Amino acid sequence: MPKEISPSLLKIPKDKKIILFDGVCNLCNSAVQLIIKHDKKDLFRFVALQSDLGVEICKHIGVDQQNTDSIILYEPGIAYYYKSEAALEIASKLGSFYSLLALFKFLPNSFSDLIYDWIARNRYKWYGKKESCMVPSTELKVKFLV
């Protein structure tokens, strides 16, 4: 029996790549700002992992959010990526210098995930943490899904 899709998931734009990120992490929020600045083709939309929609997307794709300390790139109806694979896939779509980071895709995921996990474990200590998810400015609200 096919899995029923909730009305919230049906509203997700199918032509955009959805980035699920830790909404209280300062490093993650800085990365979101950088992606927005360099997303010249308007490919990406953003959802905080802690939001209702973030939780719903994780359930839909079968990712245990309680055990995920990672960024997730979700391409509706196509695929999803997490950890270093997500970061490199995002970088490859940004153009300029950032697309050069995609050259690291040749590394085995197990190796690049070791580096990713080390940064993820230390991100709050190094960059800090917010009390709640960021609230986008009026002009950036269109980039965020709720």
C-alpha positions as a Python dict, from the first residue, in 0.01 Angstrom:
ca = {
    (1, 'M'): (0, 0, 0),
    (2, 'P'): (154, 338, -101),
    (3, 'K'): (244, 584, 170),
    (4, 'E'): (-11, 867, 192),
    (5, 'I'): (135, 1214, 140),
    (6, 'S'): (20, 1488, 375),
    (7, 'P'): (-123, 1817, 246),
    (8, 'S'): (186, 2002, 378),
    (9, 'L'): (418, 1790, 164),
    (10, 'L'): (200, 1841, -141),
    (11, 'K'): (259, 2218, -112),
    (12, 'I'): (637, 2182, -140),
    (13, 'P'): (756, 2319, -475),
    (14, 'K'): (864, 2026, -692),
    (15, 'D'): (1101, 2241, -897),
    (16, 'K'): (1311, 2350, -596),
    (17, 'K'): (1575, 2173, -390),
    (18, 'I'): (1484, 2179, -22),
    (19, 'I'): (1759, 2231, 234),
    (20, 'L'): (1674, 2113, 584),
    (21, 'F'): (1907, 2274, 837),
    (22, 'D'): (1952, 2312, 1213),
    (23, 'G'): (1759, 2632, 1276),
    (24, 'V'): (1933, 2712, 1606),
    (25, 'C'): (2291, 2656, 1487),
    (26, 'N'): (2486, 2974, 1411),
    (27, 'L'): (2712, 2792, 1162),
    (28, 'C'): (2408, 2647, 982),
    (29, 'N'): (2235, 2985, 970),
    (30, 'S'): (2550, 3143, 826),
    (31, 'A'): (2564, 2868, 563),
    (32, 'V'): (2200, 2936, 472),
    (33, 'Q'): (2277, 3306, 428),
    (34, 'L'): (2577, 3220, 209),
    (35, 'I'): (2368, 2983, -5),
    (36, 'I'): (2095, 3246, -49),
    (37, 'K'): (2354, 3504, -154),
    (38, 'H'): (2505, 3273, -418),
    (39, 'D'): (2187, 3099, -536),
    (40, 'K'): (2168, 3299, -859),
    (41, 'K'): (1939, 3042, -1026),
    (42, 'D'): (1691, 3044, -732),
    (43, 'L'): (1718, 2665, -691),
    (44, 'F'): (1688, 2633, -314),
    (45, 'R'): (1425, 2664, -44),
    (46, 'F'): (1492, 2622, 327),
    (47, 'V'): (1323, 2445, 616),
    (48, 'A'): (1445, 2427, 975),
    (49, 'L'): (1476, 2067, 1093),
    (50, 'Q'): (1298, 2168, 1414),
    (51, 'S'): (989, 2300, 1232),
    (52, 'D'): (673, 2095, 1183),
    (53, 'L'): (744, 2076, 810),
    (54, 'G'): (1105, 1972, 875),
    (55, 'V'): (987, 1689, 1100),
    (56, 'E'): (728, 1587, 840),
    (57, 'I'): (980, 1580, 554),
    (58, 'C'): (1220, 1370, 763),
    (59, 'K'): (943, 1120, 837),
    (60, 'H'): (843, 1113, 468),
    (61, 'I'): (1194, 1032, 345),
    (62, 'G'): (1262, 793, 632),
    (63, 'V'): (1531, 989, 815),
    (64, 'D'): (1528, 955, 1193),
    (65, 'Q'): (1550, 1318, 1293),
    (66, 'Q'): (1646, 1231, 1652),
    (67, 'N'): (1963, 1062, 1526),
    (68, 'T'): (2042, 1306, 1247),
    (69, 'D'): (2295, 1577, 1320),
    (70, 'S'): (2313, 1687, 961),
    (71, 'I'): (2205, 1908, 680),
    (72, 'I'): (1969, 1733, 439),
    (73, 'L'): (1914, 1821, 74),
    (74, 'Y'): (1575, 1695, -43),
    (75, 'E'): (1480, 1696, -410),
    (76, 'P'): (1105, 1619, -401),
    (77, 'G'): (1021, 1302, -585),
    (78, 'I'): (1384, 1244, -686),
    (79, 'A'): (1633, 1190, -404),
    (80, 'Y'): (1773, 1315, -78),
    (81, 'Y'): (2130, 1363, 43),
    (82, 'Y'): (2272, 1422, 388),
    (83, 'K'): (2597, 1510, 561),
    (84, 'S'): (2893, 1577, 331),
    (85, 'E'): (2709, 1446, 26),
    (86, 'A'): (2440, 1714, 77),
    (87, 'A'): (2697, 1989, 134),
    (88, 'L'): (2890, 1898, -181),
    (89, 'E'): (2573, 1863, -389),
    (90, 'I'): (2460, 2211, -273),
    (91, 'A'): (2803, 2359, -346),
    (92, 'S'): (2801, 2209, -696),
    (93, 'K'): (2483, 2406, -779),
    (94, 'L'): (2607, 2746, -658),
    (95, 'G'): (2854, 2818, -934),
    (96, 'S'): (3181, 3014, -906),
    (97, 'F'): (3430, 2898, -644),
    (98, 'Y'): (3174, 2686, -459),
    (99, 'S'): (3115, 2452, -752),
    (100, 'L'): (3487, 2363, -732),
    (101, 'L'): (3416, 2203, -395),
    (102, 'A'): (3223, 1938, -587),
    (103, 'L'): (3563, 1802, -690),
    (104, 'F'): (3570, 1643, -343),
    (105, 'K'): (3283, 1415, -450),
    (106, 'F'): (3551, 1168, -562),
    (107, 'L'): (3632, 1101, -195),
    (108, 'P'): (3445, 813, -37),
    (109, 'N'): (3145, 936, 167),
    (110, 'S'): (3280, 752, 470),
    (111, 'F'): (3592, 972, 466),
    (112, 'S'): (3423, 1305, 393),
    (113, 'D'): (3151, 1224, 650),
    (114, 'L'): (3423, 1182, 916),
    (115, 'I'): (3522, 1545, 859),
    (116, 'Y'): (3157, 1653, 840),
    (117, 'D'): (3074, 1471, 1166),
    (118, 'W'): (3372, 1629, 1346),
    (119, 'I'): (3250, 1976, 1247),
    (120, 'A'): (2888, 1888, 1333),
    (121, 'R'): (2986, 1763, 1681),
    (122, 'N'): (3174, 2085, 1756),
    (123, 'R'): (2959, 2345, 1578),
    (124, 'Y'): (2778, 2473, 1889),
    (125, 'K'): (3105, 2498, 2081),
    (126, 'W'): (3281, 2685, 1799),
    (127, 'Y'): (2997, 2897, 1657),
    (128, 'G'): (2730, 2906, 1927),
    (129, 'K'): (2362, 2832, 1931),
    (130, 'K'): (2047, 3044, 1920),
    (131, 'E'): (1758, 3006, 2164),
    (132, 'S'): (1514, 2963, 1876),
    (133, 'C'): (1513, 2929, 1497),
    (134, 'M'): (1601, 3237, 1296),
    (135, 'V'): (1321, 3452, 1161),
    (136, 'P'): (1392, 3551, 800),
    (137, 'S'): (1359, 3911, 691),
    (138, 'T'): (1055, 4009, 487),
    (139, 'E'): (1246, 3992, 157),
    (140, 'L'): (1386, 3646, 238),
    (141, 'K'): (1061, 3486, 359),
    (142, 'V'): (989, 3356, 9),
    (143, 'K'): (1300, 3133, 42),
    (144, 'F'): (1170, 2959, 355),
    (145, 'L'): (896, 2700, 369),
    (146, 'V'): (671, 2663, 674),
}
